[in-house]
PDB file of C-alpha atoms in Angstrom:
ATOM      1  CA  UNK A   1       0.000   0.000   0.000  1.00 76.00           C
ATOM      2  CA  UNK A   2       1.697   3.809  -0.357  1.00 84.00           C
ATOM      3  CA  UNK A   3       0.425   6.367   2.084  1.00 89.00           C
ATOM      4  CA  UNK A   4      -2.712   7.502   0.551  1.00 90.00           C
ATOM      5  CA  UNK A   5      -4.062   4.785   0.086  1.00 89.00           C
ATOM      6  CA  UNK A   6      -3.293   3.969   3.854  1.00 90.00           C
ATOM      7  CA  UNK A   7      -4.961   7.339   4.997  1.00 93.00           C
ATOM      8  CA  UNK A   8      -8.203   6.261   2.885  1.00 92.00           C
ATOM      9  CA  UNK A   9      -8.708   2.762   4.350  1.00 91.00           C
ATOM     10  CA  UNK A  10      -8.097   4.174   7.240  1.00 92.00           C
ATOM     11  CA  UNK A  11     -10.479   7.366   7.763  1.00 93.00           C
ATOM     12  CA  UNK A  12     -13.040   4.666   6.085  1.00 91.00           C
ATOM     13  CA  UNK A  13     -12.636   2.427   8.863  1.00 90.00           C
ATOM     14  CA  UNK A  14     -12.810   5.308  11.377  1.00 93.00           C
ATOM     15  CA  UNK A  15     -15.672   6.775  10.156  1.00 91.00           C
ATOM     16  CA  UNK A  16     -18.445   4.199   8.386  1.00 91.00           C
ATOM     17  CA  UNK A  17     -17.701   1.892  12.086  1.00 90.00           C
ATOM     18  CA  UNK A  18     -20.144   4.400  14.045  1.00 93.00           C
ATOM     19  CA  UNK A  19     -21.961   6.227  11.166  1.00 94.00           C
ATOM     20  CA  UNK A  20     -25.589   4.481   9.964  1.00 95.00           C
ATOM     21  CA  UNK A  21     -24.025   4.814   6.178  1.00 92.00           C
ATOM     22  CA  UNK A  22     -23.170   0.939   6.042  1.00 83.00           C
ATOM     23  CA  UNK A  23     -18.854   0.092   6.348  1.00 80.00           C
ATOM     24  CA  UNK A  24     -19.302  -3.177   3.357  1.00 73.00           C
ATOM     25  CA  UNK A  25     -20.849  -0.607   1.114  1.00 73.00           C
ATOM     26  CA  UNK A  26     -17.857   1.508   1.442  1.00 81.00           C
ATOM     27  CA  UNK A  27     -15.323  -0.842   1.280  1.00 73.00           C
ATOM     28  CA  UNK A  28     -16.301  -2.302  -2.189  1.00 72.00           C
ATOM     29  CA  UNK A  29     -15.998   0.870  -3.700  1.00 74.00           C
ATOM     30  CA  UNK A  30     -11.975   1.511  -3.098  1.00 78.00           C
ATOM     31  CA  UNK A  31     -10.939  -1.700  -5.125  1.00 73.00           C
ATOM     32  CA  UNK A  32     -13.802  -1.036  -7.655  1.00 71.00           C
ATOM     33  CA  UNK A  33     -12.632   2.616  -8.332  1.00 73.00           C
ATOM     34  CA  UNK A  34      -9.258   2.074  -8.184  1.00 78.00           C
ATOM     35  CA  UNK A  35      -8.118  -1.695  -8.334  1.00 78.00           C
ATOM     36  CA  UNK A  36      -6.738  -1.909  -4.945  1.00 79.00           C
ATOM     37  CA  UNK A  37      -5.605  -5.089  -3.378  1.00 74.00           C
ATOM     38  CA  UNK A  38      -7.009  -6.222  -0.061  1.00 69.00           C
ATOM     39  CA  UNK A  39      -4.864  -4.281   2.758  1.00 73.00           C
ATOM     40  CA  UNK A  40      -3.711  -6.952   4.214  1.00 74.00           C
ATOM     41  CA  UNK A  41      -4.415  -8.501   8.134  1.00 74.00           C
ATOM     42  CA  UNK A  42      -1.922  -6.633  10.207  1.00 80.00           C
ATOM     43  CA  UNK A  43      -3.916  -3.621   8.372  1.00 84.00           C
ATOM     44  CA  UNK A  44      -7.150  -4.560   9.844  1.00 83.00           C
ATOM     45  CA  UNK A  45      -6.027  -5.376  12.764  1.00 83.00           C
ATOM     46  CA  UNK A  46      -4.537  -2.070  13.678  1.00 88.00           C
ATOM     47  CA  UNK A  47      -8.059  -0.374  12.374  1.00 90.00           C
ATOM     48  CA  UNK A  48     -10.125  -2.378  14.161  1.00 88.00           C
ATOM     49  CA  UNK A  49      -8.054  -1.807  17.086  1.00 91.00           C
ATOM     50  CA  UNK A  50      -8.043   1.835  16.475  1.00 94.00           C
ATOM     51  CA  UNK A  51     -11.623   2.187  16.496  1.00 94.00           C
ATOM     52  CA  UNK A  52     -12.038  -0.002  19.674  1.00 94.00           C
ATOM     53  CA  UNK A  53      -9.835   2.406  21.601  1.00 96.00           C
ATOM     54  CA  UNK A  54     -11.827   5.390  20.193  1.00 97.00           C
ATOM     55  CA  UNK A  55     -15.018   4.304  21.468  1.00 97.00           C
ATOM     56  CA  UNK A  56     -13.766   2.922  24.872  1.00 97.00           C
ATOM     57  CA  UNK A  57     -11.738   6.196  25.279  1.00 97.00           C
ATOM     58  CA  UNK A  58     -15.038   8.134  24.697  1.00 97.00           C
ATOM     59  CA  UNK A  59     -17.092   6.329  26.833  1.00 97.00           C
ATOM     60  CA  UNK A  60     -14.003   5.530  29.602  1.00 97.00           C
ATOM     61  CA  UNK A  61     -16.598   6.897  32.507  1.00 97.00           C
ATOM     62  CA  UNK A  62     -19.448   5.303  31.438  1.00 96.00           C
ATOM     63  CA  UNK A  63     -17.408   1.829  31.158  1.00 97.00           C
ATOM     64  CA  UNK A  64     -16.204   2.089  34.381  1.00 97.00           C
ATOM     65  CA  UNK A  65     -19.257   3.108  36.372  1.00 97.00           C
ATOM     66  CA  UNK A  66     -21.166   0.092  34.395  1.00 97.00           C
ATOM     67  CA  UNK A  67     -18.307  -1.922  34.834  1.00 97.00           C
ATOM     68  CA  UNK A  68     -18.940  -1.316  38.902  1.00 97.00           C
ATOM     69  CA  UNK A  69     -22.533  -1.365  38.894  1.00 97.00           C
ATOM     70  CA  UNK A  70     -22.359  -4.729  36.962  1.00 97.00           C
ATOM     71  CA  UNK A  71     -20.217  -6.300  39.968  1.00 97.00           C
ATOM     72  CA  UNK A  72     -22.204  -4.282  42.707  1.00 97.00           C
ATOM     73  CA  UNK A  73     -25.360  -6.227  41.177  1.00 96.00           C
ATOM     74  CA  UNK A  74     -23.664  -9.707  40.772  1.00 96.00           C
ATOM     75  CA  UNK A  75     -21.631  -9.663  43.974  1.00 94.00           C
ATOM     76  CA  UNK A  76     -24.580  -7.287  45.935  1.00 93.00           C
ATOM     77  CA  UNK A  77     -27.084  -7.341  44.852  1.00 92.00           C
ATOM     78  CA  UNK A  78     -27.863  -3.753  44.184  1.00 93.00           C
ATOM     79  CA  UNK A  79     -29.396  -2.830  41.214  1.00 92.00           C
ATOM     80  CA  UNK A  80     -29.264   0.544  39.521  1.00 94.00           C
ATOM     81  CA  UNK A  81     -29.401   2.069  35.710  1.00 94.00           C
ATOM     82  CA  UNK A  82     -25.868   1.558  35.499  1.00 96.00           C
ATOM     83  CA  UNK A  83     -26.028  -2.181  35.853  1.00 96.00           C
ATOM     84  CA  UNK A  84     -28.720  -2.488  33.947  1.00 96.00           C
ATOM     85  CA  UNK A  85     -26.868  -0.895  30.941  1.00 96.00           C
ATOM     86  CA  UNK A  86     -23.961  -3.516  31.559  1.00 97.00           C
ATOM     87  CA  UNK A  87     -26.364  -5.957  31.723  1.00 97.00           C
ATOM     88  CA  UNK A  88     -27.993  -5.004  28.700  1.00 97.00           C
ATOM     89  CA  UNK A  89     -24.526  -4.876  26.728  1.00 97.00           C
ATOM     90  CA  UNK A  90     -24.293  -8.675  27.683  1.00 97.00           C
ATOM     91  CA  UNK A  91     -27.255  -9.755  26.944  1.00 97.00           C
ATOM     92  CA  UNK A  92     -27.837  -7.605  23.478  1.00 96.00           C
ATOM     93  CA  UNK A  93     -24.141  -9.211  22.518  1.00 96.00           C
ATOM     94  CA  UNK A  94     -25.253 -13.036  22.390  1.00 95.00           C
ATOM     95  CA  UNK A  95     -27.796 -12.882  19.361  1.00 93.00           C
ATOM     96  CA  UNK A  96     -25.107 -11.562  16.920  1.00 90.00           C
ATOM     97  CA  UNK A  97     -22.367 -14.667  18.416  1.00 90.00           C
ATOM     98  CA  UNK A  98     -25.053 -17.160  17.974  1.00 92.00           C
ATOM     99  CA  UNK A  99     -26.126 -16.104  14.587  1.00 91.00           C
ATOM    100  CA  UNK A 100     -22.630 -15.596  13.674  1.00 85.00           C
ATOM    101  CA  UNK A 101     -21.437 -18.453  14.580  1.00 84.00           C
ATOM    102  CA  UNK A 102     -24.077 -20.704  13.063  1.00 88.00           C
ATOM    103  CA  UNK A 103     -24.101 -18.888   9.770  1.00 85.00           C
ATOM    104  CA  UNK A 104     -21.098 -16.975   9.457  1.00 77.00           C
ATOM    105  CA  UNK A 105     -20.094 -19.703   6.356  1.00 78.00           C
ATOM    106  CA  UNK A 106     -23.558 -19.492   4.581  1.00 84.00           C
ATOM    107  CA  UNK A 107     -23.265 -15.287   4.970  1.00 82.00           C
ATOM    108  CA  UNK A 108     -19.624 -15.480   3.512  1.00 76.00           C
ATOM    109  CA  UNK A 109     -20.453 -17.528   1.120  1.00 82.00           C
ATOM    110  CA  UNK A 110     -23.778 -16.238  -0.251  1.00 82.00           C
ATOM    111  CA  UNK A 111     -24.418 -13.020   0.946  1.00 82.00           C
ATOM    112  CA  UNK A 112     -21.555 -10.996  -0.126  1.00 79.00           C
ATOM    113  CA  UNK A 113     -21.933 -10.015  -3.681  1.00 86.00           C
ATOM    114  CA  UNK A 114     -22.160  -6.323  -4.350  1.00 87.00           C
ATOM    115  CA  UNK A 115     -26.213  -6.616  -5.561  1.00 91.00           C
ATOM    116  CA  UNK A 116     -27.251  -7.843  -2.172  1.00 92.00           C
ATOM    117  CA  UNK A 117     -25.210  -4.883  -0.515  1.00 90.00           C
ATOM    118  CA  UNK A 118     -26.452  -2.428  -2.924  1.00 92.00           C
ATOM    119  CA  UNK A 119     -30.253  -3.702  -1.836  1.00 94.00           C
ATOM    120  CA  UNK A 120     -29.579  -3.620   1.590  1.00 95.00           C
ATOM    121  CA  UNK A 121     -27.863  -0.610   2.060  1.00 94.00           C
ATOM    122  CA  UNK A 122     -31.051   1.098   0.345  1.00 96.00           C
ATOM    123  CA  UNK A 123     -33.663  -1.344   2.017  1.00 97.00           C
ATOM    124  CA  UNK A 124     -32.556  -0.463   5.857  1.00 97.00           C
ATOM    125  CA  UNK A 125     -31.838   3.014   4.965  1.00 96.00           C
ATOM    126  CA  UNK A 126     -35.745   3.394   4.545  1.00 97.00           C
ATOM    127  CA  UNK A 127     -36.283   1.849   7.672  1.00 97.00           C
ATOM    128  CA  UNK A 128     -33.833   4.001   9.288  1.00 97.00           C
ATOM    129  CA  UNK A 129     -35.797   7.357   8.060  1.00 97.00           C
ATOM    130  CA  UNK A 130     -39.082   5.246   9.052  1.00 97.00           C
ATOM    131  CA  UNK A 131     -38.234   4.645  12.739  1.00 97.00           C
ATOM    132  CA  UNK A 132     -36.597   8.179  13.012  1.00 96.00           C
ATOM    133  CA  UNK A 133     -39.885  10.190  11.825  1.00 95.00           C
ATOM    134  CA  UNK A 134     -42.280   7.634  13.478  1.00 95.00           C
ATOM    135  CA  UNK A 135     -40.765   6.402  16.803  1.00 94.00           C
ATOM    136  CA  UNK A 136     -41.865   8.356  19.593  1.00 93.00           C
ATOM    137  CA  UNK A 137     -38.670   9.796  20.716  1.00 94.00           C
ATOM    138  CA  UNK A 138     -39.602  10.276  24.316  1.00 93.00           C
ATOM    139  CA  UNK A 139     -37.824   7.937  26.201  1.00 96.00           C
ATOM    140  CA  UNK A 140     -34.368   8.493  28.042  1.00 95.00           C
ATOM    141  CA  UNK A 141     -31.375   6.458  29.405  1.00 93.00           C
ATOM    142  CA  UNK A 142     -33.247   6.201  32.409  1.00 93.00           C
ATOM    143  CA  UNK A 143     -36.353   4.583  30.947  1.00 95.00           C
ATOM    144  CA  UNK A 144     -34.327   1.831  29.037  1.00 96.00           C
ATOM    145  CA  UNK A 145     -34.925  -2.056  29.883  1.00 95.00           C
ATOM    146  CA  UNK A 146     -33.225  -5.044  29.374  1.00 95.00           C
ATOM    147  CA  UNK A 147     -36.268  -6.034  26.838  1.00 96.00           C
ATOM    148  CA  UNK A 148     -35.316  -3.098  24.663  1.00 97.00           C
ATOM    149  CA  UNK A 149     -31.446  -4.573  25.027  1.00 97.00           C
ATOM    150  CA  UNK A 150     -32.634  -7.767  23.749  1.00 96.00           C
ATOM    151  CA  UNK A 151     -34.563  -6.730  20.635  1.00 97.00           C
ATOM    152  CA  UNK A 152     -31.943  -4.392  19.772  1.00 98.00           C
ATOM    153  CA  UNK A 153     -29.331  -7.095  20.129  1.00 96.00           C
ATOM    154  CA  UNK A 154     -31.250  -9.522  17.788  1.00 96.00           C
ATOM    155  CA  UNK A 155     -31.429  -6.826  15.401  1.00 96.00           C
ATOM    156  CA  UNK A 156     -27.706  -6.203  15.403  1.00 95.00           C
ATOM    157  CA  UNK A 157     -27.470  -9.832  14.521  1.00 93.00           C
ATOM    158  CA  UNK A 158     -29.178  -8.614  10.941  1.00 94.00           C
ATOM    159  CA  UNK A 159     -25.866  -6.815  10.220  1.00 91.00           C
ATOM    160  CA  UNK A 160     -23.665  -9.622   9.569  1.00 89.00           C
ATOM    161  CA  UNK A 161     -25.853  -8.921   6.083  1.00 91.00           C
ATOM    162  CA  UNK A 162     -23.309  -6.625   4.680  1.00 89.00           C
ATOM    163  CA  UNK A 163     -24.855  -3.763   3.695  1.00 90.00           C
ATOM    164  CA  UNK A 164     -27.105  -3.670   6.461  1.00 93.00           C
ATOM    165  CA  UNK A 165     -24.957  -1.084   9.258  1.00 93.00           C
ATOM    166  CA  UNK A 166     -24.397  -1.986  12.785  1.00 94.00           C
ATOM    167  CA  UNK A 167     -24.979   1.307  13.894  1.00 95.00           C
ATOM    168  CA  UNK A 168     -27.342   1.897  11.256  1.00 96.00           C
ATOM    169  CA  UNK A 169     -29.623  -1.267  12.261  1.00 97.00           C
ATOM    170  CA  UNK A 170     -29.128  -0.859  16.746  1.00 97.00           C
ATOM    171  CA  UNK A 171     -29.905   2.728  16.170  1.00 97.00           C
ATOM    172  CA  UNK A 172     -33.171   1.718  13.718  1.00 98.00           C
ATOM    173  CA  UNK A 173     -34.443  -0.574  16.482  1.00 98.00           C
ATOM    174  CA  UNK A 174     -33.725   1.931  19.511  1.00 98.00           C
ATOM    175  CA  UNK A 175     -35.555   3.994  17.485  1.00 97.00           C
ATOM    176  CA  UNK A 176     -38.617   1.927  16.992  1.00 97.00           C
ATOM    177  CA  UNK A 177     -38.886   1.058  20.600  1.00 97.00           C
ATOM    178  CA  UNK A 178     -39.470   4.974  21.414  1.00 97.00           C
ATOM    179  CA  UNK A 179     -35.818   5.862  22.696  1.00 97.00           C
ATOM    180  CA  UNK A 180     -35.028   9.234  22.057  1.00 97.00           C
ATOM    181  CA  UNK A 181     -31.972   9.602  19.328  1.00 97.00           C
ATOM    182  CA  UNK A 182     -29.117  10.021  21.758  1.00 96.00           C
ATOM    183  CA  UNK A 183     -30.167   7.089  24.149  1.00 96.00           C
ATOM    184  CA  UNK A 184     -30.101   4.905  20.978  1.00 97.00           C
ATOM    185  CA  UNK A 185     -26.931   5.861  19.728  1.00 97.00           C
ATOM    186  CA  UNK A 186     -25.413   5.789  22.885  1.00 97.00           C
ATOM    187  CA  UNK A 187     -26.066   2.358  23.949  1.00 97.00           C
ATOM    188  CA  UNK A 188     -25.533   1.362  19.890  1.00 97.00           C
ATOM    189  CA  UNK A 189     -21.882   2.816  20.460  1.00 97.00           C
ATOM    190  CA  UNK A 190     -21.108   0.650  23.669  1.00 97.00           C
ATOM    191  CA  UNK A 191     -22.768  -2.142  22.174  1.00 96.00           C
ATOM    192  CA  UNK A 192     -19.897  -1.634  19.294  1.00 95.00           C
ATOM    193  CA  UNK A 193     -17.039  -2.833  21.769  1.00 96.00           C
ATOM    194  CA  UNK A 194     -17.636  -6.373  22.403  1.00 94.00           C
ATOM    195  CA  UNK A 195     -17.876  -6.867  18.875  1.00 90.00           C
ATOM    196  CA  UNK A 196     -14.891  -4.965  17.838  1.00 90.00           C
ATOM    197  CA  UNK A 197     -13.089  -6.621  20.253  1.00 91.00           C
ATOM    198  CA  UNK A 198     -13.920 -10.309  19.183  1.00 87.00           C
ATOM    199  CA  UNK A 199     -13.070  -9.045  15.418  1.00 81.00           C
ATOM    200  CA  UNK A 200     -10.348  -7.770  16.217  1.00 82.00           C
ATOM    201  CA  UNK A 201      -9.135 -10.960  18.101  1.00 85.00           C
ATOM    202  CA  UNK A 202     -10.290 -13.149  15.584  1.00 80.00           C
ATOM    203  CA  UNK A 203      -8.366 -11.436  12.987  1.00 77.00           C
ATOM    204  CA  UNK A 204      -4.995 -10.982  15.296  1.00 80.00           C
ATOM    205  CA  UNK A 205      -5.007 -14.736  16.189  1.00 81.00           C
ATOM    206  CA  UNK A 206      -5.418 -15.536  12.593  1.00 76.00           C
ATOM    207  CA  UNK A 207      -3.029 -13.469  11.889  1.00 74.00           C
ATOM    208  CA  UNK A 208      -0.689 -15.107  14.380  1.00 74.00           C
ATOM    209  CA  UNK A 209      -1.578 -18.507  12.818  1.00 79.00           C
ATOM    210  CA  UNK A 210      -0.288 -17.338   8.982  1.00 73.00           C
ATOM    211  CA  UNK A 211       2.955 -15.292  10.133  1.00 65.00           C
ATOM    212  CA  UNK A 212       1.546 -12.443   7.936  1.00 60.00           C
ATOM    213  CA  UNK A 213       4.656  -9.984   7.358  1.00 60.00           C
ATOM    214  CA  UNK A 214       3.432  -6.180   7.187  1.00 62.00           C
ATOM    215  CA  UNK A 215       4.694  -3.173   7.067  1.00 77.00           C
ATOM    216  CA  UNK A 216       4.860  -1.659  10.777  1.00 83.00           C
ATOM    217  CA  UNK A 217       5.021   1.491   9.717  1.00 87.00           C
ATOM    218  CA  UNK A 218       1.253   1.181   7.804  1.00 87.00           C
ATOM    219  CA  UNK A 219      -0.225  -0.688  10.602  1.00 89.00           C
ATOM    220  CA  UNK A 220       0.716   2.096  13.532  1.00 92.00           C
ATOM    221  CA  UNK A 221      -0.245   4.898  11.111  1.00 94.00           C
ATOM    222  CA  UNK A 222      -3.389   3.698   9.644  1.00 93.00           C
ATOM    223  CA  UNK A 223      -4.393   2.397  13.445  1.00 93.00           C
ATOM    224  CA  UNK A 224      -3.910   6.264  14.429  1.00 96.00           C
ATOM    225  CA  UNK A 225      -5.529   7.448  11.939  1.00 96.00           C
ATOM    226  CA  UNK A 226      -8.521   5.295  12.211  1.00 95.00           C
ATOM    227  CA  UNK A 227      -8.677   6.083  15.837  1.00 97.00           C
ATOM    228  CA  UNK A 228      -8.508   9.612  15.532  1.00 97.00           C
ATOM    229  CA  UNK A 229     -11.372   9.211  12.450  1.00 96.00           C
ATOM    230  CA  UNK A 230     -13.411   7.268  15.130  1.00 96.00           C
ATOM    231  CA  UNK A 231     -13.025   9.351  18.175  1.00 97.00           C
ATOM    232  CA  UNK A 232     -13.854  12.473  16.263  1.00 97.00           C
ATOM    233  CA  UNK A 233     -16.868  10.979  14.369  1.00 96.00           C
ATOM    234  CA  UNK A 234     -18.414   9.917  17.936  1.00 97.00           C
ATOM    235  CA  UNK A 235     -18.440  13.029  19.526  1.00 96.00           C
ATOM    236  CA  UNK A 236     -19.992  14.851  16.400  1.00 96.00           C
ATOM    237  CA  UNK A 237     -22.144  12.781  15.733  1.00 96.00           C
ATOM    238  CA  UNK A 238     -23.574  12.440  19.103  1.00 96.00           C
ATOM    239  CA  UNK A 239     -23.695  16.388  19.721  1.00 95.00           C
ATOM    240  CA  UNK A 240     -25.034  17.404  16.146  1.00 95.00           C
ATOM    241  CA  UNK A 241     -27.859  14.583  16.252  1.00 95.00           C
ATOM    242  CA  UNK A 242     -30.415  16.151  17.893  1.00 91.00           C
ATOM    243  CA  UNK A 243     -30.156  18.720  15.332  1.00 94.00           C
ATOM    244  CA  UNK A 244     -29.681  16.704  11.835  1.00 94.00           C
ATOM    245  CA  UNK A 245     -31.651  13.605  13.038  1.00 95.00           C
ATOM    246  CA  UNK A 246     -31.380  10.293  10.148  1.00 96.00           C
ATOM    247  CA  UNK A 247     -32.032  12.427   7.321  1.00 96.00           C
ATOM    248  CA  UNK A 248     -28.554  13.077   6.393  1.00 96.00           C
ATOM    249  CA  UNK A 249     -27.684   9.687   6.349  1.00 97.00           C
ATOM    250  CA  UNK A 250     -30.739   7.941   5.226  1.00 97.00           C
ATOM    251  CA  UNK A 251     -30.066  10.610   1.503  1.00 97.00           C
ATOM    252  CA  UNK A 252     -26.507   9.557   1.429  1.00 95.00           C
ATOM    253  CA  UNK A 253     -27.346   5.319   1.761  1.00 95.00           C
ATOM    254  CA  UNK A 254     -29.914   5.941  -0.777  1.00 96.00           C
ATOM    255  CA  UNK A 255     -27.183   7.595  -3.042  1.00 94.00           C
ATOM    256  CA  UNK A 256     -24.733   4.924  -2.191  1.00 92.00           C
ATOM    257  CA  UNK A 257     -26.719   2.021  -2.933  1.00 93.00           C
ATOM    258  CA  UNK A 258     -27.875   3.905  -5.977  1.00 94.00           C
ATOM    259  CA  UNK A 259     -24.090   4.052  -7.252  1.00 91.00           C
ATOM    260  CA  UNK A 260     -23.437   0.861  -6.444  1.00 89.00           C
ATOM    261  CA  UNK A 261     -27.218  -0.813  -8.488  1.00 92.00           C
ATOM    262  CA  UNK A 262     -26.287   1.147 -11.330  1.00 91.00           C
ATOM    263  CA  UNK A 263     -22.600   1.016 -11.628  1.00 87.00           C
ATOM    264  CA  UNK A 264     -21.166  -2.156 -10.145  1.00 81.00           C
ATOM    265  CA  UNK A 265     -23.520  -4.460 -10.391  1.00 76.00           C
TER     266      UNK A 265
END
């Protein structure tokens, strides 16, 4: 890889893991548009690990306090909103394992041809701009459940569909349950880190099994750079939703799966 093509793959990466704009959509288009060869492991281990350390930097308070609470209701038996959140993390986290690990061969397999991510990236953008105008919007942090972490966990197990967005689909189901817009993409963010963290171990330890060489230079850079691309994206997005809502980013999947019906497929 030279350097810009680093900084792209990169930025992507850091950008389209917390945004409702679909990552597999993106990352067809680099090697359609230019001819690029895949980056490489060591490459996406260092973004994946970038982005993990983004979002648990962001959220290091909230982490910590759930992390207590979670203990303080397992150990004590006290109960708060705090342990509920960890709680829901947990339990929202085991649809997408099971589901992943019984199909992960029949999704790679079948379900990653650039038609199907075209259609899906269009199909749950709709339902994105859906929930956002027709969910009610008036419940808080405070009024969340562990029911509402279990429907929006199985609907995170819909994005191993690529084209589907993990944010994109977690958010679409807070949504639909009533939460207001930051609640949902709050508790879609720290819902991220499990998952990036067993992606990112998968993909080290298979990279540890083939001896991949790589570049050490590419892998710290494009691992800054992706964390710095995440980091930034979080707090923007979270401060300028109220004010933007889905719209944005229900028009720009719409365009994207557009580009990718009429052009690539």
């Amino acid at each position: 890889m030279d350097w810009f093509q680093v900084t792209f793959l990169a930025l992507l990466q850091g950008l389209t893991e917390f945004l409702p704009i679909s990552s597999s959509g993106h990352l067809i288009l680099p090697s359609q548009l230019f001819g690029w060869a895949d980056q490489g492991l060591a490459f996406d281990v260092a973004v994946h690990v970038g982005t993990l350390l983004a979002v648990m930097l962001y959220f290091y308070r909230d982490i910590c306090q759930m992390t207590k609470a979670w203990f303080a209701s397992v150990f004590q038996r006290q109960k708060s909103q705090q342990s509920l959140m960890a709680w829901g993390v947990i339990f929202a986290t085991v649809p997408a394992c099971i589901i992943g690990e019984l199909f992960n061969g029949v999704i790679e397999q079948n379900l990653r041809a650039t038609w199907i991510i075209a259609v899906t990236t269009l199909l749950f953008g709709v339902l994105l701009w859906w929930a956002d105008i027709k969910g009610s919007r008036k419940r808080g942090e405070g009024d969340f459940t562990i029911k509402d972490a279990i429907w929006i966990g199985l609907a995170q197990a819909l994005a191993l569909i690529p084209g589907t967005s993990r944010s994109g689909i977690t958010i679409t189901a807070g949504l639909m349950l009533g939460l207001n817009r930051k609640t949902a993409a709050r508790f879609s963010f720290l819902l991220s880190i499990p998952l990036i963290m067993a992606a990112g171990l998968l993909k080290g330890a298979e990279l540890y099994q083939t001896g991949t060489e790589a570049q050490i230079s590419h892998t710290l850079v494009g691992g800054l750079i992706a964390f710095g691309a995440a980091l930034a994206c979080i707090h923007i997005f979270l401060h300028l939703l109220d004010r933007i809502g889905m719209l944005p980013f229900v028009i720009y999947r719409l365009i994207l799966g557009t580009i990718l019906l009429v052009f690539f497929v």
